[in-house]
Amino acid sequence: MKKVFLIAAMALFGFGVQAQDENGGGQTDMGSWLIEANTGFGAAAGANTAFSLTSVDGDTSWSVGAEGGYFVADDLAVKVGLGYADNGLNTFSYKVGAKYYISSMIPVQVDYAGASIKDVDENPSYIGLQGGYAIFLGQNVSLEPGLRYNLALNDVYENALQFNIGFALHF
């Protein structure tokens, strides 16, 4: 089983490199736009701009969101994101940050995320750090798996580690 996983990982890496070379790397050039949708697996943060659906003991919660960015320099995008979650509290989330693509294919991101939750004493806020790999499936589409760590800035909320799978459109 380990051999199958290793072979699949190597093939995926090779496909990503080949797709990047064929497309010329123009997806992350200065002046380009980025629109992303993410899914998050793992500990949920109180400020979320990802798509999710969970059900625990009959209680269902869901969230929707998206992020967008503009490349102010080659491989460097300034980003904003918005999200809404129905988790019994009706949470509106927001995110601002920057994303840098190392060698136009290894995205690293730092951001500030917060949320507005009705009827709570203290709203969550986080500094997020994220890293992954961009697999360009075509000229304008990438799949971006990665890890994200949300560092809570207030004592009421906990730090969270997540595995994300992102889907991005590059214009």
mmCIF file of C-alpha atoms in Angstrom:
data_model
loop_
_atom_site.group_PDB
_atom_site.id
_atom_site.type_symbol
_atom_site.label_atom_id
_atom_site.label_comp_id
_atom_site.label_asym_id
_atom_site.label_seq_id
_atom_site.Cartn_x
_atom_site.Cartn_y
_atom_site.Cartn_z
ATOM 1 C CA MET A 1 0.000 0.000 0.000
ATOM 2 C CA LYS A 2 2.858 2.374 0.795
ATOM 3 C CA LYS A 3 4.341 1.747 -2.666
ATOM 4 C CA VAL A 4 1.033 2.583 -4.359
ATOM 5 C CA PHE A 5 0.789 5.833 -2.374
ATOM 6 C CA LEU A 6 4.400 6.748 -3.173
ATOM 7 C CA ILE A 7 3.940 6.060 -6.900
ATOM 8 C CA ALA A 8 0.699 8.078 -6.955
ATOM 9 C CA ALA A 9 2.381 11.002 -5.154
ATOM 10 C CA MET A 10 5.320 10.972 -7.595
ATOM 11 C CA ALA A 11 2.972 10.858 -10.588
ATOM 12 C CA LEU A 12 0.938 13.756 -9.199
ATOM 13 C CA PHE A 13 4.100 15.795 -8.604
ATOM 14 C CA GLY A 14 5.359 15.026 -12.121
ATOM 15 C CA PHE A 15 2.008 15.975 -13.652
ATOM 16 C CA GLY A 16 2.044 19.287 -11.802
ATOM 17 C CA VAL A 17 5.560 20.142 -12.971
ATOM 18 C CA GLN A 18 4.741 19.145 -16.556
ATOM 19 C CA ALA A 19 1.522 21.179 -16.566
ATOM 20 C CA GLN A 20 3.381 24.198 -15.189
ATOM 21 C CA ASP A 21 6.075 23.986 -17.877
ATOM 22 C CA GLU A 22 3.533 23.644 -20.712
ATOM 23 C CA ASN A 23 1.483 26.606 -19.527
ATOM 24 C CA GLY A 24 4.469 28.919 -19.213
ATOM 25 C CA GLY A 25 3.799 30.035 -15.645
ATOM 26 C CA GLY A 26 1.635 33.021 -16.702
ATOM 27 C CA GLN A 27 -1.029 32.204 -14.114
ATOM 28 C CA THR A 28 0.847 34.013 -11.337
ATOM 29 C CA ASP A 29 2.183 36.984 -13.321
ATOM 30 C CA MET A 30 1.728 40.565 -12.131
ATOM 31 C CA GLY A 31 -1.696 41.918 -13.145
ATOM 32 C CA SER A 32 -3.422 38.512 -12.999
ATOM 33 C CA TRP A 33 -6.487 37.750 -10.866
ATOM 34 C CA LEU A 34 -7.177 34.768 -8.634
ATOM 35 C CA ILE A 35 -10.517 33.346 -7.423
ATOM 36 C CA GLU A 36 -10.430 30.465 -4.921
ATOM 37 C CA ALA A 37 -12.810 28.075 -3.229
ATOM 38 C CA ASN A 38 -11.443 25.874 -0.428
ATOM 39 C CA THR A 39 -12.537 22.930 1.628
ATOM 40 C CA GLY A 40 -11.168 22.406 5.115
ATOM 41 C CA PHE A 41 -10.632 19.132 6.965
ATOM 42 C CA GLY A 42 -9.590 18.980 10.595
ATOM 43 C CA ALA A 43 -10.186 21.335 13.476
ATOM 44 C CA ALA A 44 -12.552 24.084 12.402
ATOM 45 C CA ALA A 45 -11.579 27.668 13.106
ATOM 46 C CA GLY A 46 -14.196 30.179 14.225
ATOM 47 C CA ALA A 47 -13.532 32.304 11.107
ATOM 48 C CA ASN A 48 -14.004 30.240 7.964
ATOM 49 C CA THR A 49 -14.092 31.148 4.258
ATOM 50 C CA ALA A 50 -14.180 27.518 3.091
ATOM 51 C CA PHE A 51 -16.934 25.150 1.989
ATOM 52 C CA SER A 52 -17.898 22.560 4.587
ATOM 53 C CA LEU A 53 -20.758 20.342 5.691
ATOM 54 C CA THR A 54 -20.698 18.430 8.977
ATOM 55 C CA SER A 55 -23.210 16.545 11.057
ATOM 56 C CA VAL A 56 -22.528 15.488 14.643
ATOM 57 C CA ASP A 57 -25.178 13.833 16.786
ATOM 58 C CA GLY A 58 -27.931 15.084 14.480
ATOM 59 C CA ASP A 59 -26.712 18.693 14.458
ATOM 60 C CA THR A 60 -25.803 19.789 10.948
ATOM 61 C CA SER A 61 -23.627 22.801 10.211
ATOM 62 C CA TRP A 62 -22.401 24.171 6.899
ATOM 63 C CA SER A 63 -20.328 27.008 5.542
ATOM 64 C CA VAL A 64 -19.741 28.688 2.185
ATOM 65 C CA GLY A 65 -17.106 31.172 1.149
ATOM 66 C CA ALA A 66 -14.642 32.310 -1.454
ATOM 67 C CA GLU A 67 -11.428 34.260 -1.724
ATOM 68 C CA GLY A 68 -10.116 36.531 -4.432
ATOM 69 C CA GLY A 69 -6.794 38.127 -5.116
ATOM 70 C CA TYR A 70 -4.791 40.349 -7.405
ATOM 71 C CA PHE A 71 -1.126 39.736 -8.291
ATOM 72 C CA VAL A 72 0.683 42.959 -7.385
ATOM 73 C CA ALA A 73 3.991 41.390 -8.468
ATOM 74 C CA ASP A 74 4.972 38.154 -10.177
ATOM 75 C CA ASP A 75 3.958 35.276 -7.857
ATOM 76 C CA LEU A 76 2.614 37.644 -5.122
ATOM 77 C CA ALA A 77 -1.135 38.145 -4.678
ATOM 78 C CA VAL A 78 -2.990 40.337 -2.188
ATOM 79 C CA LYS A 79 -6.176 38.523 -1.148
ATOM 80 C CA VAL A 80 -9.548 39.050 0.524
ATOM 81 C CA GLY A 81 -12.166 36.480 1.441
ATOM 82 C CA LEU A 82 -15.727 36.312 2.736
ATOM 83 C CA GLY A 83 -17.694 33.452 4.244
ATOM 84 C CA TYR A 84 -20.934 32.545 5.980
ATOM 85 C CA ALA A 85 -21.554 29.625 8.325
ATOM 86 C CA ASP A 86 -24.809 28.277 9.699
ATOM 87 C CA ASN A 87 -23.566 26.474 12.775
ATOM 88 C CA GLY A 88 -26.333 27.538 15.118
ATOM 89 C CA LEU A 89 -24.720 30.974 15.496
ATOM 90 C CA ASN A 90 -24.922 32.496 11.967
ATOM 91 C CA THR A 91 -21.304 33.503 11.509
ATOM 92 C CA PHE A 92 -20.005 36.008 8.926
ATOM 93 C CA SER A 93 -16.249 35.615 8.287
ATOM 94 C CA TYR A 94 -13.659 37.742 6.528
ATOM 95 C CA LYS A 95 -9.999 37.330 5.617
ATOM 96 C CA VAL A 96 -7.228 39.629 4.305
ATOM 97 C CA GLY A 97 -3.722 38.523 3.469
ATOM 98 C CA ALA A 98 -1.053 37.721 0.918
ATOM 99 C CA LYS A 99 -0.166 34.606 -1.036
ATOM 100 C CA TYR A 100 3.241 33.982 -2.600
ATOM 101 C CA TYR A 101 3.982 31.222 -5.119
ATOM 102 C CA ILE A 102 7.543 29.921 -4.746
ATOM 103 C CA SER A 103 8.742 28.906 -8.245
ATOM 104 C CA SER A 104 5.176 29.665 -9.435
ATOM 105 C CA MET A 105 3.911 26.376 -7.951
ATOM 106 C CA ILE A 106 4.391 26.250 -4.151
ATOM 107 C CA PRO A 107 1.886 28.657 -2.556
ATOM 108 C CA VAL A 108 2.511 30.017 0.934
ATOM 109 C CA GLN A 109 0.012 32.342 2.543
ATOM 110 C CA VAL A 110 -0.228 34.531 5.619
ATOM 111 C CA ASP A 111 -3.472 36.242 6.550
ATOM 112 C CA TYR A 112 -5.668 37.715 9.236
ATOM 113 C CA ALA A 113 -9.113 36.125 9.584
ATOM 114 C CA GLY A 114 -11.972 37.229 11.768
ATOM 115 C CA ALA A 115 -15.663 36.669 12.233
ATOM 116 C CA SER A 116 -18.767 38.426 13.418
ATOM 117 C CA ILE A 117 -21.004 36.192 15.510
ATOM 118 C CA LYS A 118 -24.293 37.479 16.868
ATOM 119 C CA ASP A 119 -24.783 37.326 20.649
ATOM 120 C CA VAL A 120 -21.237 36.313 21.658
ATOM 121 C CA ASP A 121 -19.026 38.257 24.040
ATOM 122 C CA GLU A 122 -15.856 37.958 21.966
ATOM 123 C CA ASN A 123 -15.567 37.377 18.216
ATOM 124 C CA PRO A 124 -12.792 35.085 16.942
ATOM 125 C CA SER A 125 -9.689 36.366 15.190
ATOM 126 C CA TYR A 126 -6.734 34.407 13.845
ATOM 127 C CA ILE A 127 -3.403 34.753 12.121
ATOM 128 C CA GLY A 128 -3.315 32.031 9.474
ATOM 129 C CA LEU A 129 -0.256 30.370 7.946
ATOM 130 C CA GLN A 130 -0.729 28.086 4.964
ATOM 131 C CA GLY A 131 1.480 26.159 2.575
ATOM 132 C CA GLY A 132 0.892 23.646 -0.178
ATOM 133 C CA TYR A 133 1.403 22.776 -3.805
ATOM 134 C CA ALA A 134 -0.342 24.147 -6.925
ATOM 135 C CA ILE A 135 -1.179 21.550 -9.555
ATOM 136 C CA PHE A 136 -2.087 23.467 -12.710
ATOM 137 C CA LEU A 137 -4.696 21.409 -14.561
ATOM 138 C CA GLY A 138 -4.905 23.860 -17.449
ATOM 139 C CA GLN A 139 -4.114 27.426 -18.413
ATOM 140 C CA ASN A 140 -6.523 28.921 -15.861
ATOM 141 C CA VAL A 141 -7.252 26.186 -13.301
ATOM 142 C CA SER A 142 -5.261 24.847 -10.363
ATOM 143 C CA LEU A 143 -5.868 22.359 -7.592
ATOM 144 C CA GLU A 144 -4.047 23.360 -4.392
ATOM 145 C CA PRO A 145 -3.824 20.887 -1.507
ATOM 146 C CA GLY A 146 -2.125 22.235 1.599
ATOM 147 C CA LEU A 147 -1.858 22.565 5.356
ATOM 148 C CA ARG A 148 -3.134 25.559 7.317
ATOM 149 C CA TYR A 149 -2.496 26.596 10.901
ATOM 150 C CA ASN A 150 -4.808 29.152 12.519
ATOM 151 C CA LEU A 151 -3.250 30.881 15.536
ATOM 152 C CA ALA A 152 -6.027 32.252 17.776
ATOM 153 C CA LEU A 153 -5.529 35.857 18.861
ATOM 154 C CA ASN A 154 -7.973 35.668 21.771
ATOM 155 C CA ASP A 155 -8.212 33.250 24.697
ATOM 156 C CA VAL A 156 -11.809 32.150 24.068
ATOM 157 C CA TYR A 157 -10.907 30.312 20.830
ATOM 158 C CA GLU A 158 -8.328 27.588 20.181
ATOM 159 C CA ASN A 159 -5.604 27.227 17.570
ATOM 160 C CA ALA A 160 -6.586 24.976 14.664
ATOM 161 C CA LEU A 161 -4.683 22.784 12.183
ATOM 162 C CA GLN A 162 -6.435 22.024 8.899
ATOM 163 C CA PHE A 163 -5.823 20.134 5.682
ATOM 164 C CA ASN A 164 -7.259 22.143 2.775
ATOM 165 C CA ILE A 165 -8.005 21.315 -0.806
ATOM 166 C CA GLY A 166 -8.345 24.486 -2.843
ATOM 167 C CA PHE A 167 -9.663 25.040 -6.325
ATOM 168 C CA ALA A 168 -8.420 28.215 -8.025
ATOM 169 C CA LEU A 169 -9.216 30.075 -11.224
ATOM 170 C CA HIS A 170 -6.468 32.309 -12.645
ATOM 171 C CA PHE A 171 -7.278 35.177 -15.023
#
